[in-house]
mmCIF file of C-alpha atoms in Angstrom:
data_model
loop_
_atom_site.group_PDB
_atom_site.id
_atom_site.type_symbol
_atom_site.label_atom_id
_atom_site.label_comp_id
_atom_site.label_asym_id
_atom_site.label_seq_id
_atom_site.Cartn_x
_atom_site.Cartn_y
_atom_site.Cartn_z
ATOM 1 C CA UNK A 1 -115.032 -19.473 -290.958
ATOM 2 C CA UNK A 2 -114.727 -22.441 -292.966
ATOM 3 C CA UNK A 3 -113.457 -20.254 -296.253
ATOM 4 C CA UNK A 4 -110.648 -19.115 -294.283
ATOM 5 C CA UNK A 5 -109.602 -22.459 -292.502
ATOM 6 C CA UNK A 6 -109.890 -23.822 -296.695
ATOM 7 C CA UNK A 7 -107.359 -21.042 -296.907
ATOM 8 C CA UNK A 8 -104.970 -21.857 -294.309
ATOM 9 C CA UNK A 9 -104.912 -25.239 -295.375
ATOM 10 C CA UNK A 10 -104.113 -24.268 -299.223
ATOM 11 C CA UNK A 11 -101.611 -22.231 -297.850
ATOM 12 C CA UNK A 12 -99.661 -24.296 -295.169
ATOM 13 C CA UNK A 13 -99.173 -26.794 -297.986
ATOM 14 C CA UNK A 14 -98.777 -25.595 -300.672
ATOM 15 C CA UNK A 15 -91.948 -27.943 -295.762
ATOM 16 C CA UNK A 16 -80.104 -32.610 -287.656
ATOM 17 C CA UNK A 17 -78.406 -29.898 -288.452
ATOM 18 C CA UNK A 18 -76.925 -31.198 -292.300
ATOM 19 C CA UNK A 19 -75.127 -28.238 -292.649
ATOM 20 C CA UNK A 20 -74.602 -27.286 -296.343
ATOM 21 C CA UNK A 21 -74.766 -30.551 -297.818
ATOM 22 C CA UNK A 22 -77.160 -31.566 -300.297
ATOM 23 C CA UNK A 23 -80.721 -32.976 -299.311
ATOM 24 C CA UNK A 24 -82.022 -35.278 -301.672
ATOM 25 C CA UNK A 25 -84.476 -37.765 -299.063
ATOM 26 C CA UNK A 26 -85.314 -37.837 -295.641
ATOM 27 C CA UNK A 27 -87.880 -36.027 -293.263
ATOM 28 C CA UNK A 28 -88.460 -32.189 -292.840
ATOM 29 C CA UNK A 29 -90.358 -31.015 -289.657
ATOM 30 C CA UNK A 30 -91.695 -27.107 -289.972
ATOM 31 C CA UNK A 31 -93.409 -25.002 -287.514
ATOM 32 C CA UNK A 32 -96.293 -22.946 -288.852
ATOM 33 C CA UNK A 33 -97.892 -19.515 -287.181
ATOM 34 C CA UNK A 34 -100.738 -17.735 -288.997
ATOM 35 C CA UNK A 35 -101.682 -14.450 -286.974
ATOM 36 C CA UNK A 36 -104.162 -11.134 -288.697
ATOM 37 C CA UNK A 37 -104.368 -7.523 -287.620
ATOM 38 C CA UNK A 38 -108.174 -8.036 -287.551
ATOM 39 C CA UNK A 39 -108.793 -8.837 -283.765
ATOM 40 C CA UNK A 40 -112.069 -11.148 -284.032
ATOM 41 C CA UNK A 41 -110.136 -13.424 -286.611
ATOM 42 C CA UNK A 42 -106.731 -13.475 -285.009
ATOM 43 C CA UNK A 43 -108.838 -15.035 -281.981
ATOM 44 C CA UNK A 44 -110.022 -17.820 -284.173
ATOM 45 C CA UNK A 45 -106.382 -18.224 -285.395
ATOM 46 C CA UNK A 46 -105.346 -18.653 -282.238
ATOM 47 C CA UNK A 47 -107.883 -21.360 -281.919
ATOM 48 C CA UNK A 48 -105.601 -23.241 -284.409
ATOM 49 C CA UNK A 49 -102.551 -22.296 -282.477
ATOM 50 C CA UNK A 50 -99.152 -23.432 -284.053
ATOM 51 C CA UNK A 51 -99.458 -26.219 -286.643
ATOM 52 C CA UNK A 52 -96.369 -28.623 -287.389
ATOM 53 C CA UNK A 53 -95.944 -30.113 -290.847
ATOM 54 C CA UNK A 54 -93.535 -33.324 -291.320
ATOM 55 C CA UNK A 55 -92.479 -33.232 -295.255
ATOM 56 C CA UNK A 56 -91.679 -36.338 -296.851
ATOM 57 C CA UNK A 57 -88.444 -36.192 -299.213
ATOM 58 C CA UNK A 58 -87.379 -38.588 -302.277
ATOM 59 C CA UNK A 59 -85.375 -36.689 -305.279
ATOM 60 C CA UNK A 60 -88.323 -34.984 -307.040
ATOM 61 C CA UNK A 61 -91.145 -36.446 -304.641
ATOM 62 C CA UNK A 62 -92.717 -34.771 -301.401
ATOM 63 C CA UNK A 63 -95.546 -35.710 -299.270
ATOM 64 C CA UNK A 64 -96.759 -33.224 -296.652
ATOM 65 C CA UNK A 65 -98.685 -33.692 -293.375
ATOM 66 C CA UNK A 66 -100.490 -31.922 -290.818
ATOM 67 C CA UNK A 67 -103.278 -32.661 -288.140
ATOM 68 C CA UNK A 68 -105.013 -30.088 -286.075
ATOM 69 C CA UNK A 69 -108.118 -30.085 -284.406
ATOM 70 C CA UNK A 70 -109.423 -27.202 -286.300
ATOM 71 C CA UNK A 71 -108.870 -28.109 -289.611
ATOM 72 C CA UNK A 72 -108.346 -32.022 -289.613
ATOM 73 C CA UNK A 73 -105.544 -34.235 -291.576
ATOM 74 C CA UNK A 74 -104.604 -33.184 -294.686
ATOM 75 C CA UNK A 75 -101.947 -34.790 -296.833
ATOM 76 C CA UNK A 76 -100.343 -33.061 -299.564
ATOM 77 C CA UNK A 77 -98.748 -35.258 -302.233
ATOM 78 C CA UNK A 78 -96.438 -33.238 -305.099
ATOM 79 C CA UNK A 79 -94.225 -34.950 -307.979
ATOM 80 C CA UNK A 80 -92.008 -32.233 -308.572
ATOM 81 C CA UNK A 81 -90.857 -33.442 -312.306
ATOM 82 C CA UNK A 82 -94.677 -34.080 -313.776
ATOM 83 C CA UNK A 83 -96.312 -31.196 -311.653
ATOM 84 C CA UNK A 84 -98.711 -33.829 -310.418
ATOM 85 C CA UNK A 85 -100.189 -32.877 -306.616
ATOM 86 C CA UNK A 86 -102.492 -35.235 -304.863
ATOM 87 C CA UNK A 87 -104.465 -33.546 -301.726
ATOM 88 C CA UNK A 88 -106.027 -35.766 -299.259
ATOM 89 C CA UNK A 89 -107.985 -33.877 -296.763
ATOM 90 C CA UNK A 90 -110.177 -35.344 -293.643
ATOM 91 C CA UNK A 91 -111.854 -32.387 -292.049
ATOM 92 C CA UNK A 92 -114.198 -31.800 -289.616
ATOM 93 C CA UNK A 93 -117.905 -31.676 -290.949
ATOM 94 C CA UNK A 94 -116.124 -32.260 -294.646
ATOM 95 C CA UNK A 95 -115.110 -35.957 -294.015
ATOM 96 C CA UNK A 96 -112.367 -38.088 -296.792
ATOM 97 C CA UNK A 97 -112.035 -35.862 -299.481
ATOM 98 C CA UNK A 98 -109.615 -35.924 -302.313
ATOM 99 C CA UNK A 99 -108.591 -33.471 -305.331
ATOM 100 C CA UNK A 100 -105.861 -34.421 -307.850
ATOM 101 C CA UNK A 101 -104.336 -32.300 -310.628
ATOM 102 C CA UNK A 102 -102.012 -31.528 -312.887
ATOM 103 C CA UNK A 103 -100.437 -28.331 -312.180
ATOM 104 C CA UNK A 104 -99.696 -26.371 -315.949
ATOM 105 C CA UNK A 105 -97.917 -22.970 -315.605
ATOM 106 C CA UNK A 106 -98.428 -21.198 -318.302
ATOM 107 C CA UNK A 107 -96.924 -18.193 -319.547
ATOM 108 C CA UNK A 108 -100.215 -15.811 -318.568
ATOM 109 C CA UNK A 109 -100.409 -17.449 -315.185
ATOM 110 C CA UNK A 110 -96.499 -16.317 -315.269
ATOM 111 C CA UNK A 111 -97.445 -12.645 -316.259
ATOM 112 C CA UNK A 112 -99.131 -12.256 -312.765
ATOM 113 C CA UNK A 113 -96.436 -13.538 -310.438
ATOM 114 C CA UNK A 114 -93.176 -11.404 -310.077
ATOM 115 C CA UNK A 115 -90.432 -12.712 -308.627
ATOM 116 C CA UNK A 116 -87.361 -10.374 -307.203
ATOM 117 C CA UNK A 117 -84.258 -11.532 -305.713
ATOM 118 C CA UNK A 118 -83.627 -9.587 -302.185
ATOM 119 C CA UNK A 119 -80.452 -8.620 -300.210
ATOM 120 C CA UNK A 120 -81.333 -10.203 -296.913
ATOM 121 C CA UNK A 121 -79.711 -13.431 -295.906
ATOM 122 C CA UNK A 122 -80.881 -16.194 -293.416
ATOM 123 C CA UNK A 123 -79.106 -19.388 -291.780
ATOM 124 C CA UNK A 124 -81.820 -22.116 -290.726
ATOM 125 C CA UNK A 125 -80.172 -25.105 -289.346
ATOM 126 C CA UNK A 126 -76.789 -24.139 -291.128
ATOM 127 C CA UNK A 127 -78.386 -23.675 -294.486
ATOM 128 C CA UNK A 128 -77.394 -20.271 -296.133
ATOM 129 C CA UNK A 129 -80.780 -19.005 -297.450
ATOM 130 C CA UNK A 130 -81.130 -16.264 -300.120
ATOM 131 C CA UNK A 131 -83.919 -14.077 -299.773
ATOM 132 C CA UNK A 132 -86.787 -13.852 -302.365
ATOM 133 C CA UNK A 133 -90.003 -11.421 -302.468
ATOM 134 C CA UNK A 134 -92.856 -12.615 -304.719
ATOM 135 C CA UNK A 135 -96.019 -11.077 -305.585
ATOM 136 C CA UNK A 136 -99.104 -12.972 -307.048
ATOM 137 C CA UNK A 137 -102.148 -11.424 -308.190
ATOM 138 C CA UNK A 138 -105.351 -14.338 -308.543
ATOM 139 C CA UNK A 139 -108.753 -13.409 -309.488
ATOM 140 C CA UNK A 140 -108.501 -10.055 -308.061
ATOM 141 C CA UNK A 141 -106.410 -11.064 -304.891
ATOM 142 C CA UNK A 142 -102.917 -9.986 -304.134
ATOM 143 C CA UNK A 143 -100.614 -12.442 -302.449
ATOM 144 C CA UNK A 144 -97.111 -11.824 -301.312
ATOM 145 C CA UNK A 145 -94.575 -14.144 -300.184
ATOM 146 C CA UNK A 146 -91.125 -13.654 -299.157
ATOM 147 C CA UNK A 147 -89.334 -16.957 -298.813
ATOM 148 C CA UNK A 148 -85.762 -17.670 -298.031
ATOM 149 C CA UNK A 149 -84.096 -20.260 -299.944
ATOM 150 C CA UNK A 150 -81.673 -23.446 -300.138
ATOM 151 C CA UNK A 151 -80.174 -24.584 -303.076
ATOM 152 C CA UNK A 152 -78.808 -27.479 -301.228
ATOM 153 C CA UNK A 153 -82.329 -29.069 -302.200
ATOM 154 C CA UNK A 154 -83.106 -29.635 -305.595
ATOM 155 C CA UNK A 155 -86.508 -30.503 -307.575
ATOM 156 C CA UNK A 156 -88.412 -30.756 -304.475
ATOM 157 C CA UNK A 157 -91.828 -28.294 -304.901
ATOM 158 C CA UNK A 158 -94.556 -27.168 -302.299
ATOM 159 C CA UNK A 159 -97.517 -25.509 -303.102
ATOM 160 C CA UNK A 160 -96.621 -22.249 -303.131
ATOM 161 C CA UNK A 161 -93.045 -22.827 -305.501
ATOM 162 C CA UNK A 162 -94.857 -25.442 -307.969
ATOM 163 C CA UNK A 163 -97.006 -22.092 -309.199
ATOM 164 C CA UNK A 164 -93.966 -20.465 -309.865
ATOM 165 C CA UNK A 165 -92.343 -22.765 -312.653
ATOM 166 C CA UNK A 166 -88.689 -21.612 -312.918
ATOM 167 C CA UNK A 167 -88.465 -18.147 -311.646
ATOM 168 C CA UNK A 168 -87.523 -19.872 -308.261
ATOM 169 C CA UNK A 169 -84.655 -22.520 -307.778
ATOM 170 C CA UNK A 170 -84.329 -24.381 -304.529
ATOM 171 C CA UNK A 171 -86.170 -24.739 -300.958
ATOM 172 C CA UNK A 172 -87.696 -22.732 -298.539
ATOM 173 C CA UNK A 173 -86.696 -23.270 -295.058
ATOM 174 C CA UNK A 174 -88.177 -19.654 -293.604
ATOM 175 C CA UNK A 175 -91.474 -18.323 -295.450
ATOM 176 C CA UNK A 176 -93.798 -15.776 -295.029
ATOM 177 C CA UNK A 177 -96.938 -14.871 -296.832
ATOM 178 C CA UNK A 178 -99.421 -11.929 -296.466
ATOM 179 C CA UNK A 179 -102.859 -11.971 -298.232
ATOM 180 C CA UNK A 180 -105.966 -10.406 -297.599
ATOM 181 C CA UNK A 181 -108.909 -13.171 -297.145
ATOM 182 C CA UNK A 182 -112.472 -11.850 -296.408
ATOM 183 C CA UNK A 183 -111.191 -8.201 -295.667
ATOM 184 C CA UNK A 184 -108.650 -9.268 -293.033
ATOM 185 C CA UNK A 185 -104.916 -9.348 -293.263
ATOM 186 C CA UNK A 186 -103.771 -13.115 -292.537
ATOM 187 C CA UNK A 187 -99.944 -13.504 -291.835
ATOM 188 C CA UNK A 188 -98.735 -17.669 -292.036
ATOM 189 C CA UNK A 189 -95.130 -18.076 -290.776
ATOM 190 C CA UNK A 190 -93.167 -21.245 -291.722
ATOM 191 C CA UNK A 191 -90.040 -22.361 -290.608
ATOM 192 C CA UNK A 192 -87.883 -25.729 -290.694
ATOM 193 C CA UNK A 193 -87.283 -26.748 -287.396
ATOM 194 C CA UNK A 194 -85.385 -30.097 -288.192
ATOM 195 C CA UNK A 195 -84.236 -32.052 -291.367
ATOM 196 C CA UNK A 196 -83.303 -35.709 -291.190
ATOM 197 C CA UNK A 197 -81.913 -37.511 -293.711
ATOM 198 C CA UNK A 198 -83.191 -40.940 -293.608
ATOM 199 C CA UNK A 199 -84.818 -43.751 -296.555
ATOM 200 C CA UNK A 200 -88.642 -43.306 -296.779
ATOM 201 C CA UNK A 201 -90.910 -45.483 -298.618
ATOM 202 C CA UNK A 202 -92.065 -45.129 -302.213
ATOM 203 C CA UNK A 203 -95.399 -46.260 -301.305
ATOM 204 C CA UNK A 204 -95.945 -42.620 -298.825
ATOM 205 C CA UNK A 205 -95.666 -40.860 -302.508
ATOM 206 C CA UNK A 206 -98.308 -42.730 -304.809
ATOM 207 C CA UNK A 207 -100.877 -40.260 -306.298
ATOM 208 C CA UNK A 208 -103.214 -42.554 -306.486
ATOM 209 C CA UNK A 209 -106.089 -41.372 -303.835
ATOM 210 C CA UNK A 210 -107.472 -44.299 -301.288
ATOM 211 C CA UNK A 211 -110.512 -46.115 -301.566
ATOM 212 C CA UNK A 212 -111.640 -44.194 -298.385
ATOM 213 C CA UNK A 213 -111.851 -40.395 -300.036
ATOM 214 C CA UNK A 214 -114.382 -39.245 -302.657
ATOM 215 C CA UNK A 215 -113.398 -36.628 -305.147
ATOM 216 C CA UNK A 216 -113.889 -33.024 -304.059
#
């Protein structure tokens, strides 16, 4: 059980109507589902129930939260220019913990990602979004995500687009990924349910971890 709420976490993180115009800082509210043809672990999912993410927006810089009873706070931190992600997680039985890295995409974790443009077409809070269908094979384990997309914000990455160095250019603002994890199907659903563009302080994007947290 814990492995797969690890998972979900890993996942979820790493998302006013504005219509069309560019977002470059402000405050992005999504509402996550995660659901699994397996019956006895779609009844622990829906233990978690619906999760809600706020994302944190300056230029380059994002900082993503959730809290849920299952899986604790967990703070995401990504500079999108140096690849730098901070994770802050306070979990139940886990406590403060912290990892920190340096996210290098290299051209063989490149090989094992494949990234195709598709013909479907989404609006999410007036945003055009252009479809794209991604396939990731890690250690063994096949991933696919099919995200729709906003070009309307720039240089902003979440866990799941940092991996994918230039191959994808914009936002997602409706995602879906499908993975196998301990031979069941798990389905997460993301969607943006509000954007609001508004000044938010430097300080909620330092990478340096609190005194609080110990190294993971």
């Amino acid at each position: 059980m814990k492995n797969i709420l690890l998972f979900i976490v890993a996942v979820v993180f790493s998302f006013t109507t504005i219509a069309q115009e560019k977002f470059t800082e402000g405050e992005i509210t999504m509402k996550q589902t995660t659901s699994s043809s397996n019956q006895d672990v779609n009844v622990m999912l829906s233990e978690i129930g619906e999760m809600i993410t706020t994302t944190y927006v300056d230029g380059t810089k994002s900082r993503t939260e959730s809290s849920n009873p299952m899986t604790g706070d967990v703070i995401v931190i990504i500079d999108g220019e140096s690849n730098e992600l901070l994770q802050l997680m306070d979990m139940p039985g886990l406590g403060k913990k912290y990892t920190s890295q340096k996210v290098e995409v290299t051209e063989e974790m490149l090989k094992t990602i494949t990234v195709t443009e598709g013909i479907e077409t989404k609006n999410v809070l007036g945003y055009d979004l252009k479809q794209y269908k991604i396939n990731i094979i890690q250690d063994g384990t096949e991933m696919t995500i099919e995200m729709f997309i906003t070009d309307k914000i720039q240089g902003v990455k979440t866990q799941q687009t940092v991996m994918l160095g230039d191959k994808v250019n914009g936002y997602p603002l409706y995602m879906v990924i499908t993975m196998n994890q301990m031979g069941a199907e798990i389905v997460v659903k993301s969607e943006v349910t509000k954007m609001e563009a508004k000044t938010i302080d430097d300080n909620k994007f330092s990478l340096t971890p609190p005194e609080a947290y110990e190294k993971m």
